[in-house]
PDB file of C-alpha atoms in Angstrom:
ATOM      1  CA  UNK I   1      32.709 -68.354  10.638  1.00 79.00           C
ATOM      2  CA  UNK I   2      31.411 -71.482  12.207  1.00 83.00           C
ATOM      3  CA  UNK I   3      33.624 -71.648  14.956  1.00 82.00           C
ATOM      4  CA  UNK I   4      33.232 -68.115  16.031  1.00 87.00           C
ATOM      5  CA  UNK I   5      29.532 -68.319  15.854  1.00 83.00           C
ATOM      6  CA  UNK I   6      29.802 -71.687  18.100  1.00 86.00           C
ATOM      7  CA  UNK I   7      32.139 -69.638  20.579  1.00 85.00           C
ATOM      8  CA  UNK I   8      29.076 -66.758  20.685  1.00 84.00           C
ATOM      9  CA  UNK I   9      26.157 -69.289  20.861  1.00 82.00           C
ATOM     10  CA  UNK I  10      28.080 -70.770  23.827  1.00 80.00           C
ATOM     11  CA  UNK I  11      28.760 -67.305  25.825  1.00 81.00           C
ATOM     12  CA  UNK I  12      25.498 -66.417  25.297  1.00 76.00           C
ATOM     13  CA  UNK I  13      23.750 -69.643  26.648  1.00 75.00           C
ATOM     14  CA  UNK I  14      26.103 -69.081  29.679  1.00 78.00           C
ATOM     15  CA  UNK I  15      27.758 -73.067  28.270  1.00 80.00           C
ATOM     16  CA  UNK I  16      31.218 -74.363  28.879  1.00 86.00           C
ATOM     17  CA  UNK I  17      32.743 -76.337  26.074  1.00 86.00           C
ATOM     18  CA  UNK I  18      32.291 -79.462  27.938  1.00 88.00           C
ATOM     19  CA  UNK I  19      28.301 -78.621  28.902  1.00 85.00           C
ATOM     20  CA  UNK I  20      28.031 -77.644  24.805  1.00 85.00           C
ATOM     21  CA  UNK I  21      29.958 -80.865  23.295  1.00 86.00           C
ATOM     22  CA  UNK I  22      28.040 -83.381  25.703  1.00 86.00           C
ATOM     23  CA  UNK I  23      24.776 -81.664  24.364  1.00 84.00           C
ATOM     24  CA  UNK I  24      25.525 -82.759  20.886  1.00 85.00           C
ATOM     25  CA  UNK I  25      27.690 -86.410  22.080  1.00 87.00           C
ATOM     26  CA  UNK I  26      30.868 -84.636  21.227  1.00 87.00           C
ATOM     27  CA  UNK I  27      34.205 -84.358  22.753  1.00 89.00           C
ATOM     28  CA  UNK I  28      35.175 -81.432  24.353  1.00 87.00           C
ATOM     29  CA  UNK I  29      38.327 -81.347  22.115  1.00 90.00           C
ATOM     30  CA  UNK I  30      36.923 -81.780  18.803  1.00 88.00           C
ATOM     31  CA  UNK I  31      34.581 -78.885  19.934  1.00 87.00           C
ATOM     32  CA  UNK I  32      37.692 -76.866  20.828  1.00 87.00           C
ATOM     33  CA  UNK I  33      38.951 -77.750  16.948  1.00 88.00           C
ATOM     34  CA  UNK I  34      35.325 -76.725  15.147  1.00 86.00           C
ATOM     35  CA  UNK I  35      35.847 -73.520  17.430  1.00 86.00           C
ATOM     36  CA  UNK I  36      39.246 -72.611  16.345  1.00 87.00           C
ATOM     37  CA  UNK I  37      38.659 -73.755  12.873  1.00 85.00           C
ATOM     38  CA  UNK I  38      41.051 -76.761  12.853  1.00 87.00           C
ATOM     39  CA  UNK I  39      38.551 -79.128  11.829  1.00 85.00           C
ATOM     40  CA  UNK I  40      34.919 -79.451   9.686  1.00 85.00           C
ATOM     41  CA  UNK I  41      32.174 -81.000  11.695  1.00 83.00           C
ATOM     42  CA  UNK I  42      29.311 -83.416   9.603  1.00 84.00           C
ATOM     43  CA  UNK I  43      26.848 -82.011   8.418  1.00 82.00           C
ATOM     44  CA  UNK I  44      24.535 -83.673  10.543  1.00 84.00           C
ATOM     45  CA  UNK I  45      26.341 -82.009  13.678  1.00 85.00           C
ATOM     46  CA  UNK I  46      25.773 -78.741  12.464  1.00 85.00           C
ATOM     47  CA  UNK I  47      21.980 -79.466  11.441  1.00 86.00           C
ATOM     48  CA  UNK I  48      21.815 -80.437  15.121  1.00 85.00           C
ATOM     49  CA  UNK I  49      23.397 -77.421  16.252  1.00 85.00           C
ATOM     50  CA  UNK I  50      21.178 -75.379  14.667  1.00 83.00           C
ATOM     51  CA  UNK I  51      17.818 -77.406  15.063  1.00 82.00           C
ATOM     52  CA  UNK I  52      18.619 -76.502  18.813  1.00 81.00           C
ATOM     53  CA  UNK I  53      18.895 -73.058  18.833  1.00 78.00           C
ATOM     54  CA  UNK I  54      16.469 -72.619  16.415  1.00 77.00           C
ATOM     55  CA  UNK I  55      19.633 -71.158  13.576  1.00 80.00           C
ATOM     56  CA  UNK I  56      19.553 -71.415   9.804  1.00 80.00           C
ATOM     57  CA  UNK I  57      22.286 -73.610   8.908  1.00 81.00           C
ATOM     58  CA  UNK I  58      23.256 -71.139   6.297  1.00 79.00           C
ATOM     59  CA  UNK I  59      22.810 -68.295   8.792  1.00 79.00           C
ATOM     60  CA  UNK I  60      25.540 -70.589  11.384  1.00 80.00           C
ATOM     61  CA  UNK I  61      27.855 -71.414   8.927  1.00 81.00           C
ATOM     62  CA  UNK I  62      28.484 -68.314   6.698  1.00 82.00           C
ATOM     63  CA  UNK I  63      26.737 -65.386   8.972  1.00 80.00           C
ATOM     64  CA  UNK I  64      28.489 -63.689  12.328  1.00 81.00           C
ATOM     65  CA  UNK I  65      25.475 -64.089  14.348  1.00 77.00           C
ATOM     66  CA  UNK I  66      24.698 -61.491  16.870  1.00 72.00           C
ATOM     67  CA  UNK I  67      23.953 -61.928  20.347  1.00 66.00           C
ATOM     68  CA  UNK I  68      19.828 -60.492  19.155  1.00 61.00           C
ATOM     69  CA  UNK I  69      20.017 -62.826  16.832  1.00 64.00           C
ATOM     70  CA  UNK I  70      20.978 -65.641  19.220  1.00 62.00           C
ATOM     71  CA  UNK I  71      18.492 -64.129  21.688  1.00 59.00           C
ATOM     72  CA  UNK I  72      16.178 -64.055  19.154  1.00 54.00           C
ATOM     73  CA  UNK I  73      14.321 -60.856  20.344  1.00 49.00           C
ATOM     74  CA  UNK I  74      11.599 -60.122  18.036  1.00 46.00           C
ATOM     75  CA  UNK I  75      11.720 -57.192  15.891  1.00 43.00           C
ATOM     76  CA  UNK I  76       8.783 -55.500  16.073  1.00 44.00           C
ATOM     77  CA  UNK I  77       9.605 -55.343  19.885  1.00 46.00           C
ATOM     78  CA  UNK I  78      12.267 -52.623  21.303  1.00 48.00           C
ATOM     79  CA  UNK I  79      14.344 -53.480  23.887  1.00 49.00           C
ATOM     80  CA  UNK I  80      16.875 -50.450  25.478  1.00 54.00           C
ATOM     81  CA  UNK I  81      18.418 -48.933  28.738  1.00 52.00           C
ATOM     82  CA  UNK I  82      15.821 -46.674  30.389  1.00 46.00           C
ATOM     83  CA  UNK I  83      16.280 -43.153  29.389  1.00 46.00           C
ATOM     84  CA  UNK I  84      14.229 -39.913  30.027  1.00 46.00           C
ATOM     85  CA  UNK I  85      12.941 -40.039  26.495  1.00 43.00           C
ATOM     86  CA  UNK I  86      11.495 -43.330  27.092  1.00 42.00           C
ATOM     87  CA  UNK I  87       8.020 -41.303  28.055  1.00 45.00           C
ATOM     88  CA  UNK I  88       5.476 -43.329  25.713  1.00 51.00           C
ATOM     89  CA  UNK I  89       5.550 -46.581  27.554  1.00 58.00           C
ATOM     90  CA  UNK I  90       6.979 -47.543  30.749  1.00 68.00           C
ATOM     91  CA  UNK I  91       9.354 -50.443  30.165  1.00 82.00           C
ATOM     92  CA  UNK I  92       9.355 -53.997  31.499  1.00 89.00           C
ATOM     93  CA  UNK I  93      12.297 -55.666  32.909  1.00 89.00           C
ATOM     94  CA  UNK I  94      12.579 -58.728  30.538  1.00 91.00           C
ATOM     95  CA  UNK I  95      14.633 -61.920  32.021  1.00 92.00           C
ATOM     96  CA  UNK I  96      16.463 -63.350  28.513  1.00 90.00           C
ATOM     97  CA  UNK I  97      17.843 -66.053  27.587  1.00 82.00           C
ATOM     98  CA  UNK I  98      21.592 -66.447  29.305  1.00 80.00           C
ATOM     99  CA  UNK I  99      20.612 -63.976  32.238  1.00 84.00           C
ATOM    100  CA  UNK I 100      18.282 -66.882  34.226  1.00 87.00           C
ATOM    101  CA  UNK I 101      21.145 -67.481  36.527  1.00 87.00           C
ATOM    102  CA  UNK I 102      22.214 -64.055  36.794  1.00 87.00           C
ATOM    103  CA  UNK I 103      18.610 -63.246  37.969  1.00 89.00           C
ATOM    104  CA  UNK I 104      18.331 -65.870  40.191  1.00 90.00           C
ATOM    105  CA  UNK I 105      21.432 -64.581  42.246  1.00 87.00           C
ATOM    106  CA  UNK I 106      20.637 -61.219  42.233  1.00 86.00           C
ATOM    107  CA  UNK I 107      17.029 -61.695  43.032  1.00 85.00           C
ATOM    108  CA  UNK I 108      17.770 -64.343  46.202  1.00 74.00           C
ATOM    109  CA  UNK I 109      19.916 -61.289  47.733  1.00 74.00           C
ATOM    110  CA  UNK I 110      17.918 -58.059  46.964  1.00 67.00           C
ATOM    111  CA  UNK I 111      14.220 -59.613  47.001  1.00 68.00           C
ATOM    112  CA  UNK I 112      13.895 -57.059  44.510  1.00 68.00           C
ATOM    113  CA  UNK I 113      14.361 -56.479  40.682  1.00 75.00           C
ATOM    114  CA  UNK I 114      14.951 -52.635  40.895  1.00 69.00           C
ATOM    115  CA  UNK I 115      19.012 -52.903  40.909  1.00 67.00           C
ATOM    116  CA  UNK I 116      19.329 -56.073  38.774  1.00 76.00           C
ATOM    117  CA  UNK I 117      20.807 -54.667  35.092  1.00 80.00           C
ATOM    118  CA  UNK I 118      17.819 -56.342  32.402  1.00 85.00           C
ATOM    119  CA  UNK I 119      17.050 -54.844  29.645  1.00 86.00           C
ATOM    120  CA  UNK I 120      13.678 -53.364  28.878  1.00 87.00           C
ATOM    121  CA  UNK I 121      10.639 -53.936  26.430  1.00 87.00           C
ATOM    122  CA  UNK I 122       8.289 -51.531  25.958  1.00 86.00           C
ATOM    123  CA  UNK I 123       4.208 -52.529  24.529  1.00 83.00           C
ATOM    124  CA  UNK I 124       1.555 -50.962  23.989  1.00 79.00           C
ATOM    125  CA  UNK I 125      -1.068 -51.352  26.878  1.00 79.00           C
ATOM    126  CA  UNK I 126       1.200 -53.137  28.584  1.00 82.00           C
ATOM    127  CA  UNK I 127       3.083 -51.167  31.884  1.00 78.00           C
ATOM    128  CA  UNK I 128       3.805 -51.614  35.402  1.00 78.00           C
ATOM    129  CA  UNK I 129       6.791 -51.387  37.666  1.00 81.00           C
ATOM    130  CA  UNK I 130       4.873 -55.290  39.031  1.00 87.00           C
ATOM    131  CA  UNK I 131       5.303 -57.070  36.144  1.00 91.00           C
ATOM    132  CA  UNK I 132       8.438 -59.005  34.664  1.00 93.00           C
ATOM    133  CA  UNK I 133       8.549 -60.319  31.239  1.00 93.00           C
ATOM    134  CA  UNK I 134      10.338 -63.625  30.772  1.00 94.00           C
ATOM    135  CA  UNK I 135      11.325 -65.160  27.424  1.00 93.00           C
ATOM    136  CA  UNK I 136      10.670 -68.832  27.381  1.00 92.00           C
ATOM    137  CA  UNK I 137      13.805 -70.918  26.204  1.00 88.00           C
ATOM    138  CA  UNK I 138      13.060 -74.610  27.045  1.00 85.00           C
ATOM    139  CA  UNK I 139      10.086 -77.100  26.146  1.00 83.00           C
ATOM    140  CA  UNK I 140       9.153 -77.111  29.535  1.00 87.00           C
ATOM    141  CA  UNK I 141       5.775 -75.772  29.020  1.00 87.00           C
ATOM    142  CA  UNK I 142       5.238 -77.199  25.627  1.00 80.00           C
ATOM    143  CA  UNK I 143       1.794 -79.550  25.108  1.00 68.00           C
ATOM    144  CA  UNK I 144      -1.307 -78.982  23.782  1.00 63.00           C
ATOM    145  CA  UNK I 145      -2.978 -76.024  21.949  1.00 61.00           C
ATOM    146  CA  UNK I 146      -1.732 -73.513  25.008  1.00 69.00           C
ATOM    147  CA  UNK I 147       1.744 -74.795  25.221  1.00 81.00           C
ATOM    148  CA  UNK I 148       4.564 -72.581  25.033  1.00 86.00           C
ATOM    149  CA  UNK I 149       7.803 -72.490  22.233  1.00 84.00           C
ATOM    150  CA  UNK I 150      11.621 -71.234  22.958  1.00 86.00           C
ATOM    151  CA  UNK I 151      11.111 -67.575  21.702  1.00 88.00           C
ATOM    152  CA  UNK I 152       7.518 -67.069  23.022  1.00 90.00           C
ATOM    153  CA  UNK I 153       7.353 -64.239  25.789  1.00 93.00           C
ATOM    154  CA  UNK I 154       5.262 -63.873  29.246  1.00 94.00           C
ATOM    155  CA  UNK I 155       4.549 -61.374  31.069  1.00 94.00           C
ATOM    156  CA  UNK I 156       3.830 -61.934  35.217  1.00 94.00           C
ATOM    157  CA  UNK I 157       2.656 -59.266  37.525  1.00 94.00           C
ATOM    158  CA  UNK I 158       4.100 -59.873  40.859  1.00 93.00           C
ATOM    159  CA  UNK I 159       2.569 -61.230  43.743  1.00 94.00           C
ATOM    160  CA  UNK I 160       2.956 -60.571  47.528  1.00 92.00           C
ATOM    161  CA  UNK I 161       4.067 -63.913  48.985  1.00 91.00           C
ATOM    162  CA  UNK I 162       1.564 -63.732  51.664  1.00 92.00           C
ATOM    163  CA  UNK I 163      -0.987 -63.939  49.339  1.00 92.00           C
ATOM    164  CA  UNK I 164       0.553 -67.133  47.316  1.00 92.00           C
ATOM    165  CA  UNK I 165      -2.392 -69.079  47.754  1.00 91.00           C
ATOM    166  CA  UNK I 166      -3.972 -66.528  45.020  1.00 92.00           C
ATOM    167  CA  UNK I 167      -1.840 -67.948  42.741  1.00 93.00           C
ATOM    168  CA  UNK I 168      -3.758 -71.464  43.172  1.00 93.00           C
ATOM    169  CA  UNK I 169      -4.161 -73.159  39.609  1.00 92.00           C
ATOM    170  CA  UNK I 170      -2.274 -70.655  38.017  1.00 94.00           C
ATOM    171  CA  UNK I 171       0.371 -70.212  35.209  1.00 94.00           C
ATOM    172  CA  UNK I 172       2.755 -68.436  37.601  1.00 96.00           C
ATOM    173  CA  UNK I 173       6.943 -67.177  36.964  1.00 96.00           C
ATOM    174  CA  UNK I 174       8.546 -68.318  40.430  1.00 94.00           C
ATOM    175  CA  UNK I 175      11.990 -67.744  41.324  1.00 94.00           C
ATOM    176  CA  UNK I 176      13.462 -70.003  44.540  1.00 93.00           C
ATOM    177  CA  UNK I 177      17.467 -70.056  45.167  1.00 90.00           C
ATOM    178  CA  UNK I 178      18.547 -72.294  42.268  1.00 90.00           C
ATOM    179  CA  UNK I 179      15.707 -71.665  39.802  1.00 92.00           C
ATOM    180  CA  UNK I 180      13.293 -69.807  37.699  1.00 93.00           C
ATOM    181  CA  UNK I 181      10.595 -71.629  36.994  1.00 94.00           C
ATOM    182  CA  UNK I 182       7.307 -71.267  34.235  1.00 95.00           C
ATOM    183  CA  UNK I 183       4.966 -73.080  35.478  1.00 94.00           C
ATOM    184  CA  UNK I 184       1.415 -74.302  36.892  1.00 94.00           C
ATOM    185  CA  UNK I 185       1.104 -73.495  40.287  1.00 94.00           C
ATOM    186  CA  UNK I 186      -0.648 -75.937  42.414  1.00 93.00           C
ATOM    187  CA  UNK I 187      -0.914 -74.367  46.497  1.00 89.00           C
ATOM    188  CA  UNK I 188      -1.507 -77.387  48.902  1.00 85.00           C
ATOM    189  CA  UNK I 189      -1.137 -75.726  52.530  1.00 82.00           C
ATOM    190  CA  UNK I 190       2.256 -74.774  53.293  1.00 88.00           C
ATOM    191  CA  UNK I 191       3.484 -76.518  49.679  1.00 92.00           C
ATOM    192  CA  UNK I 192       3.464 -75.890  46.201  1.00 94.00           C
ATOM    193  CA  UNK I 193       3.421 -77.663  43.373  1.00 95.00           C
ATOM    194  CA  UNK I 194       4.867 -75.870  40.296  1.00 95.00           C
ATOM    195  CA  UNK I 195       3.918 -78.492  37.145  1.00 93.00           C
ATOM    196  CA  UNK I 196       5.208 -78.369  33.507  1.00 91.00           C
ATOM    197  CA  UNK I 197       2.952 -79.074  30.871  1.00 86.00           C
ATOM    198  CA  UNK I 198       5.611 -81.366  29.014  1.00 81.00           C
ATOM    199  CA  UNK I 199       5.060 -85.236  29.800  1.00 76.00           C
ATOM    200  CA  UNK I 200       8.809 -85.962  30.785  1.00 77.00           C
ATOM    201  CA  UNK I 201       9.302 -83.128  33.147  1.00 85.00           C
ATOM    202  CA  UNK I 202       8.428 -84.223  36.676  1.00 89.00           C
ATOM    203  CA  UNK I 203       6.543 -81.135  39.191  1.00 92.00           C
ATOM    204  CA  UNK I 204       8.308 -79.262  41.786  1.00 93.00           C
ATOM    205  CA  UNK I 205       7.452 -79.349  45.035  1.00 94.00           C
ATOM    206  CA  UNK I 206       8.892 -77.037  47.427  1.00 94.00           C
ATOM    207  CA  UNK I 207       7.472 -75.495  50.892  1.00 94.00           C
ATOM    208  CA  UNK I 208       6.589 -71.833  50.134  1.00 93.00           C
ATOM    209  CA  UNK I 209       9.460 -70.339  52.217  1.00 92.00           C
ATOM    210  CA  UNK I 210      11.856 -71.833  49.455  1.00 94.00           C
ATOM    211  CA  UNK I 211       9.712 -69.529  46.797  1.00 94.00           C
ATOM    212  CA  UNK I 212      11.357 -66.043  47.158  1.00 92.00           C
ATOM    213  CA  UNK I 213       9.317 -64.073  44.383  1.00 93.00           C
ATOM    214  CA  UNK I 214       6.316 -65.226  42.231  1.00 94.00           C
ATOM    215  CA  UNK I 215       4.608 -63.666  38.816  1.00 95.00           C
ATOM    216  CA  UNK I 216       0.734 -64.315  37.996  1.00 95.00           C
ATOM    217  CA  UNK I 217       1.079 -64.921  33.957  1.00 95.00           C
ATOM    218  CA  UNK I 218      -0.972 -61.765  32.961  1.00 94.00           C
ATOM    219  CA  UNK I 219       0.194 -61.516  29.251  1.00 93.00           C
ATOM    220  CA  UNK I 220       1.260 -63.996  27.053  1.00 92.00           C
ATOM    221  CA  UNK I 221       3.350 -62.882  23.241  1.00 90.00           C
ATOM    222  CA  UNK I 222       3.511 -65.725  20.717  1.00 86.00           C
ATOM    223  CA  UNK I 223       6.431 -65.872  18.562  1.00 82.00           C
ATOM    224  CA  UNK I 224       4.726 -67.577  16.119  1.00 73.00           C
ATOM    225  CA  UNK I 225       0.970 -68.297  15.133  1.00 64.00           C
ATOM    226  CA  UNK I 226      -0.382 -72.057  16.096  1.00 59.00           C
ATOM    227  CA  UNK I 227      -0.366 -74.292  13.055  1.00 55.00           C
ATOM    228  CA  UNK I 228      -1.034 -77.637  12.810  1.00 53.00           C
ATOM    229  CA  UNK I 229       2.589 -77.510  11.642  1.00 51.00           C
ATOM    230  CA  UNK I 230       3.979 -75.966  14.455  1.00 53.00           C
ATOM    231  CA  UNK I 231       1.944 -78.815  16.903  1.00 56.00           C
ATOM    232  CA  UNK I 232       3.865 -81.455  14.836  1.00 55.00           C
ATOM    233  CA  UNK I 233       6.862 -79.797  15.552  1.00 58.00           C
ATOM    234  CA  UNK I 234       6.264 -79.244  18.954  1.00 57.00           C
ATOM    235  CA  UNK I 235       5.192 -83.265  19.168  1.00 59.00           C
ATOM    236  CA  UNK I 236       8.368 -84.540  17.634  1.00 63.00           C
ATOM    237  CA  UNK I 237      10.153 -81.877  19.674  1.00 61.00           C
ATOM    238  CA  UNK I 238       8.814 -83.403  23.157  1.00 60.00           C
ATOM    239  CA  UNK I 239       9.468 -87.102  22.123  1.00 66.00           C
ATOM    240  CA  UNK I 240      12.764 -86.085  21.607  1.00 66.00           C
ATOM    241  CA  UNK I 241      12.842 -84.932  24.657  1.00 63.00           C
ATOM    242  CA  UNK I 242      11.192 -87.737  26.756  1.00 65.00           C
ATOM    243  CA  UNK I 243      13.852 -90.286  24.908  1.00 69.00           C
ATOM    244  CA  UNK I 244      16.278 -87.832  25.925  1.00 65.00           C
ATOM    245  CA  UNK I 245      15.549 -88.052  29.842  1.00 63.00           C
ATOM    246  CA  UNK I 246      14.601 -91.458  29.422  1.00 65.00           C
ATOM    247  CA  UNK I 247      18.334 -92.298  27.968  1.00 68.00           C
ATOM    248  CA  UNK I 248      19.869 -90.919  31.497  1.00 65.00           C
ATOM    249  CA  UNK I 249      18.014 -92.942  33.877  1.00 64.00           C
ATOM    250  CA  UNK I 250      19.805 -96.027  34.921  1.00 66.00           C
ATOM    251  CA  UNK I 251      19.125 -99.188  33.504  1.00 60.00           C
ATOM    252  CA  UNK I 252      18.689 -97.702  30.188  1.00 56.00           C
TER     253      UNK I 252
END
């Protein structure tokens, strides 16, 4: 079961089996054997594994996950196709995890996210063919008491680029031609500025012709409540992180 639910987690994080078995300092090969059950990885490899994506290690090594699962869509929220029943709130296109890229492409072309296949989440209170609901899936944005977690949702109404400069200071969703970005939008003239909240992740600038669509943060959906437990977590988290990026720079 461990190997098929390493062959879904990869699909659905868009990852080859190189990308996947450099994230954990593997080979590619003895990723191919754990896939096609040939071999039995450590236990500490599979604790990684499923430290990363946030996976019981029971759950990875005894459960077929499904792709919800692995997208880790909350329960209490609905997600669907629009349909003619769907009369009692008026779904928002929600940008997953695995479908950043395929947004970015389609978005680039169309300016648009009418024709780009996402599926839908419907709230309470919460409706508007402007907004776009993103789940966060990175520690980007993680820091502090109003940092954001892999698994915690926003929601962005959209803003006419000619008025970007309203966006000034804000917590914004932008989308240029090789990225979506959650981030703090700094507007300096004809730049921006987009900065993460996370210590090792250096800003963004771009001129605002490279920013093809932009969301003002409107609504924000927590996965889980603050703790002081979960700002431990979220500590150790980001200095595993800086170590990380700090590791790849030469001289190291």
């Amino acid at each position: 079961m461990f190997g098929k639910n390493l062959k879904k987690i990869r699909s659905v994080h868009g990852m080859s089996q190189q990308e996947f078995a450099e994230l954990f300092d593997l080979k590619r090969g003895t990723l191919g054997a754990y896939e096609e059950d040939r071999s039995n990885p450590k236990l500490e490899t599979v604790m990684k594994i499923a430290k990363h994506f946030s996976i019981g290690v029971e759950d990875l090594l005894t459960k077929e996950l499904t792709v919800n699962k692995l997208l880790r869509f909350n329960e209490a929220i609905t997600t669907g196709e629009a349909t003619e029943q769907d009369t009692a709130f008026a779904g928002i296109s929600c940008i997953t995890e695995g479908k950043s890229a395929e947004f970015i492409a389609n978005y680039t072309n169309a300016n648009n996210i009418s024709n780009i296949k996402l599926p839908l989440i419907y709230l309470p209170n919460v409706e508007g063919n402007d907004k776009i609901a993103m789940v966060v899936d990175d520690l980007t944005m993680s820091g502090g008491a109003s940092g954001f977690l892999p698994k915690d949702m926003v929601i962005g109404q959209n803003i006419d680029l000619k008025d970007i400069a309203s966006t000034n200071r804000e917590l914004v969703v932008a989308v240029t031609d090789k990225a979506l970005l959650l981030r703090k939008m700094s507007y300096q003239g004809d730049k921006v500025v987009l900065k993460a909240n996370h210590p090792g992740v250096e800003p963004v600038a771009l001129d605002t012709t490279e920013v093809k669509g932009i969301w003002r943060v409107v609504h924000v959906f927590r996965y889980t409540m603050p703790t002081g437990e979960n700002e431990l977590e979220q500590r150790l988290a980001q200095l595993e992180n800086t170590i990380a990026a700090l590791r790849q720079r030469p001289g190291w």
